Short mmCIF file of C-alpha atoms in Angstrom, two decimals:
data_model
loop_
_atom_site.label_atom_id
_atom_site.label_comp_id
_atom_site.label_asym_id
_atom_site.label_seq_id
_atom_site.Cartn_x
_atom_site.Cartn_y
_atom_site.Cartn_z
CA MET A 1119 105.22 108.94 106.35
CA PRO A 1120 105.70 109.20 110.09
CA GLY A 1121 107.33 112.53 111.44
CA LYS A 1122 107.07 115.10 114.16
CA SER A 1123 107.06 118.25 112.17
CA PHE A 1124 104.67 121.20 112.85
CA ILE A 1125 102.69 120.11 109.59
CA HIS A 1126 102.49 116.44 111.09
CA ARG A 1127 100.96 117.80 114.19
CA ILE A 1128 98.20 119.72 112.78
CA ASP A 1129 94.93 117.84 113.47
CA ALA A 1130 93.74 115.95 110.52
CA ARG A 1131 90.32 117.73 110.15
CA ALA A 1132 92.08 121.15 110.15
CA LYS A 1133 94.74 119.86 107.70
CA ILE A 1134 91.98 118.62 105.32
CA PHE A 1135 90.10 122.00 105.63
CA LEU A 1136 93.21 124.11 105.12
CA LEU A 1137 94.18 121.92 102.14
CA LEU A 1138 90.82 122.50 100.47
CA MET A 1139 91.00 126.24 101.19
CA LEU A 1140 94.63 126.36 99.74
CA LEU A 1141 93.67 124.50 96.65
CA VAL A 1142 90.52 127.04 96.21
CA PHE A 1143 92.98 129.92 96.61
CA ILE A 1144 95.43 128.47 94.06
CA PHE A 1145 92.52 128.66 91.68
CA VAL A 1146 91.63 132.23 92.93
CA CYS A 1147 94.94 133.55 91.80
CA ARG A 1148 94.53 136.02 88.91
CA ASN A 1149 98.10 137.23 88.36
CA PHE A 1150 101.75 135.99 88.68
CA VAL A 1151 102.35 137.90 92.00
CA SER A 1152 99.61 136.26 93.72
CA LEU A 1153 100.65 132.98 92.11
CA ALA A 1154 104.03 133.54 93.36
CA ALA A 1155 102.90 134.15 96.89
CA ILE A 1156 100.95 131.10 97.28
CA SER A 1157 103.59 128.98 95.50
CA LEU A 1158 106.05 130.48 98.01
CA PHE A 1159 103.65 129.55 100.91
CA SER A 1160 103.25 126.11 99.47
CA LEU A 1161 107.03 125.55 99.13
CA ILE A 1162 107.27 126.48 102.73
CA ILE A 1163 104.84 124.03 103.81
CA ILE A 1164 106.54 121.50 101.88
CA LEU A 1165 109.94 122.20 103.27
CA MET A 1166 108.58 122.33 106.69
CA THR A 1167 107.23 118.56 106.56
CA LYS A 1168 111.09 117.60 106.38
CA ILE A 1169 110.36 115.02 103.83
CA GLY A 1170 112.75 115.16 100.76
CA PHE A 1171 111.66 117.63 97.99
CA ILE A 1172 112.52 114.90 95.66
CA LYS A 1173 109.56 112.76 96.94
CA TYR A 1174 107.07 115.68 96.23
CA LEU A 1175 108.55 116.00 92.60
CA LYS A 1176 108.16 112.38 92.14
CA SER A 1177 104.45 112.80 93.01
CA LEU A 1178 104.29 114.96 89.93
CA LYS A 1179 105.23 112.13 87.52
CA TYR A 1180 101.80 110.57 87.93
CA ILE A 1181 100.10 113.57 86.36
CA LEU A 1182 102.99 114.52 84.01
CA ALA A 1183 100.85 113.72 81.06
CA ILE A 1184 98.20 115.85 82.22
CA ILE A 1185 100.47 118.74 82.88
CA ILE A 1186 102.12 118.62 79.46
CA PHE A 1187 98.67 118.18 77.76
CA THR A 1188 97.13 121.18 79.41
CA GLY A 1189 100.22 123.22 78.92
CA ILE A 1190 100.47 122.70 75.14
CA LEU A 1191 96.65 123.10 74.84
CA ASN A 1192 96.95 126.44 76.74
CA LEU A 1193 99.71 127.72 74.34
CA PHE A 1194 97.10 127.94 71.49
CA TYR A 1195 94.50 129.77 73.47
CA GLY A 1196 94.51 133.40 74.55
CA SER A 1197 95.25 136.64 72.73
CA GLY A 1198 98.00 139.04 72.42
CA ASP A 1199 100.89 139.31 69.94
CA VAL A 1200 101.25 136.37 67.70
CA LEU A 1201 104.62 134.75 68.12
CA TRP A 1202 104.13 131.67 65.78
CA GLN A 1203 101.42 130.69 63.15
CA TRP A 1204 100.67 127.80 61.10
CA GLN A 1205 97.52 127.75 59.34
CA PHE A 1206 94.77 128.02 62.05
CA LEU A 1207 97.24 127.26 65.03
CA LYS A 1208 98.84 130.13 66.37
CA ILE A 1209 100.79 130.90 69.58
CA THR A 1210 100.14 134.10 71.18
CA SER A 1211 102.01 135.70 74.16
CA GLY A 1212 98.83 135.44 76.08
CA GLY A 1213 98.81 131.78 75.38
CA VAL A 1214 102.37 131.40 76.65
CA ASN A 1215 101.36 133.28 79.75
CA ASN A 1216 98.53 130.95 80.19
CA ALA A 1217 100.57 127.90 79.67
CA ILE A 1218 103.09 128.91 82.22
CA PHE A 1219 100.30 129.84 84.66
CA ILE A 1220 98.53 126.57 84.32
CA THR A 1221 101.49 124.58 84.61
CA ILE A 1222 102.61 126.03 87.92
CA ARG A 1223 99.06 125.90 89.24
CA ILE A 1224 98.61 122.33 88.51
CA SER A 1225 102.19 121.39 89.77
CA VAL A 1226 101.72 123.20 93.06
CA MET A 1227 98.18 121.80 93.60
CA MET A 1228 99.53 118.23 93.25
CA MET A 1229 102.45 118.97 95.38
CA VAL A 1230 100.41 120.48 98.32
CA SER A 1231 97.85 117.61 98.06
CA SER A 1232 100.74 115.13 98.56
CA VAL A 1233 101.55 117.03 101.81
CA LEU A 1234 98.32 115.87 103.19
CA THR A 1235 98.84 112.15 102.38
CA TYR A 1236 102.43 112.22 103.40
CA THR A 1237 101.96 113.74 106.61
CA THR A 1238 98.69 112.11 107.86
CA SER A 1239 98.16 108.48 108.74
CA PRO A 1240 95.31 106.76 106.70
CA THR A 1241 93.27 106.38 109.92
CA ASP A 1242 93.47 109.96 111.04
CA LEU A 1243 92.64 110.91 107.46
CA THR A 1244 89.39 108.76 107.48
CA ASP A 1245 88.49 109.95 110.92
CA GLY A 1246 89.02 113.43 110.02
CA LEU A 1247 86.94 113.01 106.74
CA GLU A 1248 84.17 111.20 108.84
CA TRP A 1249 84.05 114.15 111.19
CA LEU A 1250 83.94 116.78 108.42
CA MET A 1251 81.08 114.95 106.70
CA LYS A 1252 79.11 114.66 109.80
CA PRO A 1253 76.68 117.56 108.51
CA LEU A 1254 75.76 115.25 105.56
CA LYS A 1255 74.26 112.95 108.00
CA LEU A 1256 71.19 115.29 108.16
CA LEU A 1257 70.70 114.58 104.31
CA GLY A 1258 70.68 110.83 105.24
CA VAL A 1259 74.20 110.27 103.90
CA LYS A 1260 75.77 107.25 106.01
CA VAL A 1261 78.78 108.87 107.07
CA HIS A 1262 80.25 106.24 109.33
CA ASP A 1263 79.57 103.66 106.69
CA ILE A 1264 81.64 105.55 104.01
CA ALA A 1265 84.53 106.02 106.55
CA MET A 1266 84.56 102.32 107.44
CA VAL A 1267 84.60 101.36 103.73
CA MET A 1268 87.65 103.80 103.23
CA THR A 1269 89.30 102.23 106.25
CA ILE A 1270 89.03 98.78 104.93
CA ALA A 1271 89.74 99.69 101.40
CA ILE A 1272 93.01 101.33 102.51
CA ARG A 1273 93.72 98.37 104.55
CA PHE A 1274 93.15 95.98 101.78
CA ILE A 1275 95.22 97.60 99.05
CA PRO A 1276 98.36 95.97 100.04
CA VAL A 1277 96.74 92.64 100.52
CA LEU A 1278 95.00 92.61 97.17
CA LEU A 1279 98.21 93.77 95.43
CA GLY A 1280 100.01 90.78 96.94
CA GLU A 1281 97.24 88.64 95.74
CA THR A 1282 97.15 90.01 92.18
CA ASP A 1283 100.85 89.21 91.99
CA LYS A 1284 100.42 85.64 93.23
CA ILE A 1285 97.53 85.03 90.69
CA MET A 1286 99.65 86.49 87.85
CA ASN A 1287 102.43 84.19 88.75
CA ALA A 1288 100.13 81.20 88.95
CA GLN A 1289 98.60 82.06 85.64
CA LYS A 1290 102.21 82.58 84.16
CA SER A 1291 103.36 79.25 85.53
CA ARG A 1292 100.54 77.74 83.60
CA GLY A 1293 101.79 79.35 80.31
CA ALA A 1294 99.65 82.46 80.29
CA ASP A 1295 101.23 85.32 78.34
CA LEU A 1296 100.67 88.50 79.92
CA GLU A 1297 103.26 90.61 78.56
CA SER A 1298 103.37 90.59 74.79
CA GLY A 1299 101.12 91.73 72.12
CA ASN A 1300 99.18 94.92 71.58
CA VAL A 1301 97.09 96.90 74.19
CA PHE A 1302 93.93 94.86 73.42
CA ARG A 1303 95.71 91.46 73.73
CA ARG A 1304 97.21 92.44 76.96
CA VAL A 1305 93.87 93.81 78.59
CA LYS A 1306 92.21 90.52 77.19
CA ALA A 1307 95.06 88.36 78.80
CA LEU A 1308 94.34 90.08 82.17
CA VAL A 1309 90.83 88.56 82.38
CA PRO A 1310 92.04 85.27 83.84
CA VAL A 1311 93.81 87.40 86.51
CA LEU A 1312 90.90 89.66 87.19
CA ILE A 1313 88.35 86.81 87.63
CA PRO A 1314 90.00 84.94 90.39
CA LEU A 1315 90.92 88.13 92.08
CA ILE A 1316 87.32 89.20 92.10
CA VAL A 1317 86.17 85.86 93.35
CA SER A 1318 88.70 85.74 96.10
CA SER A 1319 88.02 89.44 97.17
CA PHE A 1320 84.35 88.43 97.59
CA LYS A 1321 85.52 85.51 99.75
CA ARG A 1322 87.75 87.90 101.82
CA ALA A 1323 84.82 90.20 102.25
CA GLY A 1324 82.53 87.49 103.72
CA ASP A 1325 85.34 86.42 105.92
CA LEU A 1326 85.89 89.88 107.10
CA ALA A 1327 82.20 90.36 107.74
CA VAL A 1328 82.01 87.28 109.94
CA ALA A 1329 85.28 88.61 111.80
CA MET A 1330 83.75 92.03 112.35
CA GLU A 1331 80.52 90.51 113.58
CA CYS A 1332 82.44 88.27 116.04
CA ARG A 1333 83.82 91.60 117.41
CA CYS A 1334 80.40 92.97 118.05
CA TYR A 1335 80.43 95.22 115.24
CA ASN A 1336 76.90 96.63 114.42
CA GLY A 1337 77.30 99.47 112.01
CA GLY A 1338 78.57 102.15 114.37
CA ASN A 1339 75.81 102.47 116.80
CA GLY A 1340 77.13 103.36 120.20
CA ARG A 1341 80.74 102.94 118.82
CA THR A 1342 83.47 104.90 120.65
CA ARG A 1343 86.91 105.66 119.58
CA MET A 1344 90.30 105.06 121.31
CA LYS A 1345 91.90 108.12 119.90
CA ILE A 1346 90.19 111.23 120.29
CA MET A 1347 90.86 114.07 117.91
CA ARG A 1348 91.63 117.38 119.54
CA PHE A 1349 92.10 120.67 118.11
CA THR A 1350 95.22 122.25 119.72
CA PHE A 1351 96.97 125.42 119.66
CA THR A 1352 99.07 124.31 116.75
CA ASP A 1353 95.93 124.22 114.53
CA VAL A 1354 94.86 127.63 115.57
CA ILE A 1355 98.47 129.03 114.54
CA ALA A 1356 98.10 127.05 111.20
CA LEU A 1357 94.64 128.60 110.82
CA ILE A 1358 96.01 132.12 111.29
CA ILE A 1359 98.85 131.86 109.20
CA SER A 1360 96.65 130.49 106.47
CA VAL A 1361 94.28 133.35 106.67
CA LEU A 1362 96.90 135.78 106.57
CA ILE A 1363 98.35 134.15 103.24
CA PHE A 1364 94.89 134.00 101.82
CA GLY A 1365 94.25 137.48 102.54
CA THR A 1366 97.56 138.44 100.80
CA VAL A 1367 96.51 136.51 97.86
CA ILE A 1368 93.17 138.43 97.67
CA TYR A 1369 95.11 141.62 98.00
CA PHE A 1370 97.54 141.05 95.15
CA ASN A 1371 94.61 139.93 93.13
CA ILE A 1372 92.98 143.32 93.54
CA VAL A 1373 96.22 145.46 93.34
CA TYR A 1374 97.91 143.83 90.31
CA PRO A 1375 96.10 143.32 86.89
CA ALA A 1376 94.81 139.90 86.09
CA VAL A 1377 96.60 138.01 83.44
CA ILE A 1378 94.41 134.94 83.28
CA MET B 1455 77.19 76.46 136.99
CA ASN B 1456 80.49 75.06 135.91
CA ASP B 1457 79.73 74.35 132.32
CA PHE B 1458 80.60 77.33 130.07
CA ILE B 1459 79.60 75.88 126.87
CA ARG B 1460 76.88 73.35 126.68
CA VAL B 1461 75.91 71.89 123.29
CA GLU B 1462 72.66 69.72 123.47
CA ASN B 1463 71.67 67.39 120.79
CA VAL B 1464 72.62 69.79 118.00
CA TYR B 1465 71.75 69.04 114.47
CA PHE B 1466 72.77 71.52 111.68
CA ARG B 1467 72.77 71.58 108.03
CA TYR B 1468 73.23 74.62 105.66
CA ASP B 1469 70.15 74.59 103.73
CA GLU B 1470 67.02 73.91 105.93
CA ASN B 1471 64.90 73.47 102.90
CA GLU B 1472 66.69 70.42 101.61
CA LYS B 1473 65.24 67.81 103.99
CA ASN B 1474 67.21 65.10 102.24
CA SER B 1475 70.67 66.55 102.76
CA ASN B 1476 72.94 65.09 105.39
CA TYR B 1477 73.32 66.96 108.62
CA VAL B 1478 76.75 68.71 108.90
CA LEU B 1479 76.63 68.38 112.69
CA ASP B 1480 74.65 65.29 113.71
CA ASN B 1481 73.58 65.03 117.15
CA ILE B 1482 76.43 66.53 118.87
CA SER B 1483 76.28 66.89 122.69
CA LEU B 1484 79.22 68.16 124.60
CA CYS B 1485 80.21 70.51 127.63
CA ILE B 1486 83.16 72.62 127.85
CA LYS B 1487 83.97 73.81 131.38
CA ARG B 1488 85.02 77.03 132.32
CA GLY B 1489 88.81 77.50 132.32
CA GLU B 1490 89.31 74.46 130.26
CA PHE B 1491 91.52 74.08 127.26
CA ALA B 1492 89.72 71.86 124.75
CA ALA B 1493 91.06 70.99 121.24
CA ILE B 1494 88.78 69.84 118.64
CA VAL B 1495 90.51 67.79 115.91
CA GLY B 1496 89.10 65.96 112.90
CA HIS B 1497 89.28 65.98 108.96
CA ASN B 1498 88.30 68.58 106.64
CA GLY B 1499 84.44 68.42 106.52
CA SER B 1500 84.00 66.62 109.86
CA GLY B 1501 82.12 69.63 111.07
CA LYS B 1502 84.65 71.20 113.52
CA SER B 1503 84.58 74.56 111.86
CA THR B 1504 80.86 74.54 111.67
CA LEU B 1505 80.60 73.70 115.26
CA SER B 1506 82.86 76.55 116.19
CA LYS B 1507 80.71 79.06 114.58
CA HIS B 1508 77.87 77.74 116.80
CA PHE B 1509 79.74 79.06 119.90
CA ASN B 1510 79.01 82.61 119.12
CA SER B 1511 75.98 82.61 117.29
CA ILE B 1512 77.21 83.07 113.88
CA TYR B 1513 75.35 79.69 112.95
CA LEU B 1514 72.25 78.87 114.87
CA PRO B 1515 71.59 75.04 115.26
CA THR B 1516 68.82 73.56 113.04
CA LEU B 1517 67.74 71.39 115.92
CA GLY B 1518 68.91 71.32 119.54
CA ASN B 1519 70.43 74.21 121.61
CA VAL B 1520 73.86 75.77 122.30
CA ILE B 1521 73.86 77.30 125.70
CA ILE B 1522 76.88 79.85 126.43
CA ASP B 1523 77.11 80.54 130.09
CA GLY B 1524 73.42 80.08 130.62
CA LEU B 1525 72.38 82.12 127.43
CA ASN B 1526 70.87 80.38 124.40
CA THR B 1527 72.49 81.37 121.18
CA LYS B 1528 69.14 81.28 119.42
CA ASP B 1529 68.02 84.33 121.57
CA GLU B 1530 68.62 87.32 119.43
CA ALA B 1531 68.50 89.76 122.42
CA HIS B 1532 71.63 87.93 123.79
CA VAL B 1533 73.71 87.94 120.48
CA PHE B 1534 76.06 90.69 121.61
CA ASP B 1535 76.35 89.38 125.21
CA ILE B 1536 77.34 86.15 123.86
CA ARG B 1537 79.81 87.54 121.45
CA LYS B 1538 81.30 89.44 124.23
CA LYS B 1539 81.87 86.23 126.25
CA VAL B 1540 83.14 84.15 123.31
CA GLY B 1541 85.77 85.53 120.96
CA LEU B 1542 86.24 83.72 117.67
CA VAL B 1543 89.56 83.85 115.95
CA ARG B 1544 89.65 82.51 112.30
CA GLN B 1545 92.08 80.80 109.96
CA ASN B 1546 93.23 83.70 107.88
CA PRO B 1547 94.73 86.47 109.77
CA ASP B 1548 94.66 88.89 106.80
CA ASN B 1549 90.77 88.66 106.63
CA GLN B 1550 90.30 89.54 110.38
CA ILE B 1551 92.25 92.79 110.48
CA VAL B 1552 90.19 95.75 109.88
CA ALA B 1553 92.47 98.81 110.58
CA GLY B 1554 95.74 99.87 109.10
CA ILE B 1555 97.66 100.16 112.40
CA VAL B 1556 98.11 97.27 114.92
CA GLU B 1557 96.84 99.15 117.83
CA GLU B 1558 93.74 100.61 116.24
CA ASP B 1559 92.75 97.01 115.00
CA VAL B 1560 93.12 95.65 118.59
CA ALA B 1561 90.89 98.44 119.62
CA PHE B 1562 88.16 97.81 117.15
CA GLY B 1563 86.30 95.26 119.39
CA CYS B 1564 86.43 97.58 122.36
CA GLU B 1565 85.28 100.49 120.36
CA ASN B 1566 82.22 98.52 119.17
CA LEU B 1567 81.49 97.83 122.81
CA GLY B 1568 81.14 101.53 123.35
CA LEU B 1569 83.77 101.76 126.05
CA PRO B 1570 85.36 105.03 127.10
CA PRO B 1571 88.58 105.89 125.28
CA GLU B 1572 90.88 105.64 128.47
CA ILE B 1573 89.60 102.24 129.23
CA ILE B 1574 90.05 101.00 125.48
CA ARG B 1575 93.60 102.43 125.55
CA GLU B 1576 94.28 100.38 128.73
CA ARG B 1577 92.89 97.29 127.54
CA VAL B 1578 94.61 97.50 124.07
CA GLU B 1579 97.94 97.83 125.85
CA CYS B 1580 97.22 94.97 127.96
CA ALA B 1581 96.11 92.80 125.18
CA LEU B 1582 99.11 93.65 123.06
CA LYS B 1583 101.47 92.82 125.92
CA ALA B 1584 99.45 89.56 126.39
CA ALA B 1585 99.88 88.64 122.91
CA ASP B 1586 103.53 89.78 123.00
CA MET B 1587 102.97 92.33 120.27
CA TYR B 1588 103.47 95.45 122.11
CA GLU B 1589 106.61 96.66 120.36
CA TYR B 1590 104.69 96.51 117.10
CA ARG B 1591 101.71 98.60 117.97
CA THR B 1592 102.39 101.21 115.59
CA TYR B 1593 103.06 99.03 112.76
CA SER B 1594 100.87 98.48 109.65
CA PRO B 1595 99.61 94.84 109.51
CA ASP B 1596 101.11 94.08 106.02
CA LYS B 1597 104.43 94.63 107.53
CA LEU B 1598 104.15 91.67 109.83
CA SER B 1599 104.51 88.10 109.50
CA GLY B 1600 101.74 85.46 109.48
CA GLY B 1601 102.20 84.59 113.10
CA GLN B 1602 102.50 88.04 114.17
CA LYS B 1603 99.20 88.94 112.30
CA GLN B 1604 97.43 85.92 113.94
CA ARG B 1605 98.63 87.21 117.27
CA VAL B 1606 97.22 90.66 116.50
CA ALA B 1607 93.83 89.05 115.86
CA ILE B 1608 93.98 87.04 118.99
CA ALA B 1609 95.04 90.53 120.83
CA GLY B 1610 91.97 92.14 119.24
CA ILE B 1611 89.89 89.41 121.01
CA ILE B 1612 91.70 89.45 124.26
CA ALA B 1613 91.16 93.30 124.43
CA MET B 1614 87.39 92.66 124.58
CA GLU B 1615 88.04 90.55 127.74
CA PRO B 1616 86.10 87.43 126.71
CA GLU B 1617 85.72 84.59 129.08
CA CYS B 1618 86.35 82.13 126.23
CA ILE B 1619 88.35 82.35 123.05
CA VAL B 1620 87.47 79.88 120.20
CA LEU B 1621 90.15 79.38 117.45
CA ASP B 1622 89.25 77.95 114.20
CA GLU B 1623 92.63 76.58 112.81
CA PRO B 1624 94.62 79.60 113.86
CA THR B 1625 97.74 77.97 112.86
CA ALA B 1626 96.82 76.47 109.58
CA MET B 1627 98.36 79.25 107.48
CA LEU B 1628 101.46 79.70 109.56
CA ASP B 1629 104.95 78.49 109.34
CA PRO B 1630 106.24 76.28 112.26
CA GLN B 1631 107.70 79.26 114.18
CA GLY B 1632 104.49 81.19 113.74
CA ARG B 1633 102.49 78.00 115.07
CA ASP B 1634 104.79 77.90 118.21
CA GLU B 1635 104.23 81.64 118.79
CA VAL B 1636 100.46 81.29 118.81
CA MET B 1637 100.42 78.12 120.82
CA ASN B 1638 102.45 79.72 123.49
CA THR B 1639 100.18 82.66 123.71
CA LEU B 1640 97.17 80.54 124.02
CA LEU B 1641 98.61 78.27 126.71
CA ARG B 1642 99.74 81.50 128.65
CA LEU B 1643 96.36 82.96 128.29
CA ASN B 1644 94.65 79.93 129.53
CA ARG B 1645 96.95 79.06 132.50
CA GLU B 1646 97.54 82.77 133.72
CA ALA B 1647 94.43 84.50 132.82
CA GLY B 1648 92.15 81.60 133.09
CA ILE B 1649 90.47 82.15 129.78
CA THR B 1650 88.52 78.93 128.39
CA ILE B 1651 90.17 78.19 125.14
CA VAL B 1652 88.56 75.99 122.38
CA LEU B 1653 91.21 75.16 119.83
CA ILE B 1654 90.08 73.67 116.45
CA THR B 1655 93.07 72.22 114.88
CA HIS B 1656 94.77 69.84 112.27
CA TYR B 1657 97.85 69.31 114.05
CA MET B 1658 97.84 66.57 116.74
CA GLU B 1659 101.12 67.99 118.36
CA GLU B 1660 99.00 71.08 119.28
CA ALA B 1661 95.94 68.87 120.52
CA VAL B 1662 98.46 67.15 122.85
CA LEU B 1663 99.01 70.40 124.73
CA ALA B 1664 95.32 70.73 125.52
CA ASP B 1665 93.62 69.46 128.65
CA ARG B 1666 90.99 67.74 126.73
CA VAL B 1667 90.68 66.50 123.19
CA ILE B 1668 87.64 66.01 121.18
CA VAL B 1669 87.69 64.04 117.96
CA MET B 1670 85.18 64.71 115.36
CA GLU B 1671 84.19 62.65 112.32
CA SER B 1672 81.50 63.20 109.74
CA GLY B 1673 79.50 65.52 112.10
CA LYS B 1674 79.79 63.24 115.23
CA VAL B 1675 81.93 63.22 118.14
CA LEU B 1676 84.07 60.18 117.82
CA THR B 1677 85.93 60.16 121.11
CA ASP B 1678 86.43 62.77 123.91
CA GLY B 1679 88.84 62.71 126.78
CA THR B 1680 92.14 63.76 128.00
CA PRO B 1681 94.95 63.61 125.40
CA HIS B 1682 96.15 60.43 127.00
CA ASP B 1683 92.78 58.65 126.91
CA VAL B 1684 92.30 59.80 123.27
CA PHE B 1685 95.76 59.14 121.83
CA SER B 1686 95.89 55.71 123.63
CA LYS B 1687 93.07 54.73 121.10
CA VAL B 1688 95.65 54.67 118.11
CA GLU B 1689 93.74 52.06 116.26
CA LEU B 1690 90.38 53.99 116.38
CA LEU B 1691 92.11 57.07 115.22
CA LYS B 1692 93.93 55.23 112.33
CA LYS B 1693 90.69 53.46 111.23
CA ASN B 1694 89.37 57.11 110.81
CA ARG B 1695 92.34 58.26 108.83
CA LEU B 1696 93.55 60.61 111.53
CA ASP B 1697 97.04 61.19 112.68
CA VAL B 1698 98.58 60.70 116.16
CA PRO B 1699 101.65 62.56 117.27
CA GLN B 1700 104.76 61.03 115.85
CA ALA B 1701 106.20 60.00 119.35
CA THR B 1702 102.78 58.31 120.01
CA GLU B 1703 103.11 56.58 116.72
CA LEU B 1704 106.48 55.18 117.25
CA VAL B 1705 105.72 53.78 120.82
CA TYR B 1706 102.60 52.28 119.26
CA ARG B 1707 104.54 50.47 116.58
CA LEU B 1708 107.27 49.37 118.98
CA LYS B 1709 104.67 48.05 121.34
CA SER B 1710 102.96 46.15 118.60
CA CYS B 1711 106.31 44.53 117.76
CA GLY B 1712 106.45 43.23 121.36
CA PHE B 1713 108.37 45.72 123.31
CA GLU B 1714 107.26 46.57 126.80
CA LEU B 1715 106.43 50.24 126.62
CA PRO B 1716 103.76 52.32 128.58
CA GLU B 1717 100.34 52.60 127.20
CA CYS B 1718 100.57 56.04 125.53
CA VAL B 1719 103.20 58.77 125.15
CA LEU B 1720 102.44 62.15 123.88
CA ASN B 1721 105.76 64.04 123.25
CA GLU B 1722 109.19 63.46 122.37
CA GLU B 1723 110.23 63.81 126.08
CA GLU B 1724 108.06 60.94 127.34
CA CYS B 1725 109.00 59.13 124.34
CA VAL B 1726 112.68 59.32 125.17
CA ARG B 1727 112.09 58.52 128.95
CA ALA B 1728 110.23 55.46 127.98
CA LEU B 1729 112.84 54.26 125.57
CA VAL B 1730 115.67 55.00 127.97
CA SER B 1731 114.01 53.04 130.67
CA LEU B 1732 113.10 50.19 128.28
CA ILE B 1733 116.97 49.97 127.14
CA LYS B 1734 118.09 50.07 130.85
#
């Protein structure tokens, strides 16, 4: 989502790096005080993007099942006072602590990850990743190729979605029943949708390859870029603030007893 | 040297091992001059698309030579020089757009040429303006209509500053409005920037706008000349199940009924003028 906030203006490479660090530090938290600190920090970042908070809450719905599952599972682990027991299943105070902790942790992680995708254009993102993966070149990883594949994949997602829709309608108009029956039936009914989709994707890929060749593409050798990524003062500020926050988390971790 | 594209006795078939199969291109020879706007028309399977792919060494002739501005397409050392000179725009705009933002896609070709960023920026803006897509530069291609996407594809080629643009049925998947947009862009590029244009098309109304029309039929050149020359041969075209523009058809039919009308009209305007002078 386009915007001009402080978070939007951070260089994609810095943003990816800082996000990774933030995710690591969300995991580093051992007690509620440090978790509260990092959650507050994340909340401030989220509000700074000036994209509605509702949008971020919506991003949670994709992993709602995972959050509930891990939350319930964690209830039964841990030690402490037994609050409820049924045969071998027992809920302890420690388990309740764990469940709350894990739920907050996963939710915050998901929401800050959305910050990256909401505030960075796909091209900046792939360019940033390409730059960050550069060291892997020494190991023989074809970094440019991976970035190009990602760019094309992102570009073709809406195209292929549209195509899927068209094929589904075409099959429905010939009497295909895609919507009734149990799961197995429905999966089976998708085969006549998937096969034309795969065939046409290959055709598209061939076409695209020719079009790219026509425009002198030869695998990134001697290729330059129109947009140059630059680290700016904004990135330095973001880095300093992040380091301060991460330091605070470590401090709280040491000072207060660990609960998890 | 005035001939920009020279096709010399070209034969082509897809599978060189199948000696018995027919040639898709069957002894084609033609020259296209620098700055010319040539239209190639013909049926599906007449070999016109195949021929277009010979112009920038995507396909190489089985026999014969294709010379682009003095460079033979068979010479591997010149492949990139040739592709720099001749840009190819194809039918489906969706399958030619690489990047997720219009201006980045237009920059793609220039980036491949290894130009410095400031020059790329300059060329991209120029190309977007030439294709009349400047205000859409930050859009995502899937937010655009077919005609707009095709103009983005054309802008991507213009940015590479080719001397010639070959378009393989660029309007086939567009609605009439999109078709007009693309045609106007092409005409302007030809007239104002002096870019050689080779337009492969199904639509005779588009071919009429060219300086020269080449009609292909089963891998051969059937006839070649100015639109007036070509479309005055209504019978030859009809025999080969090819259309002529509606206005031409009308005048042709009236003439065969005995009315005194000019030899060939190409568009509605000429047709109206001819009919008005007949009535007077």
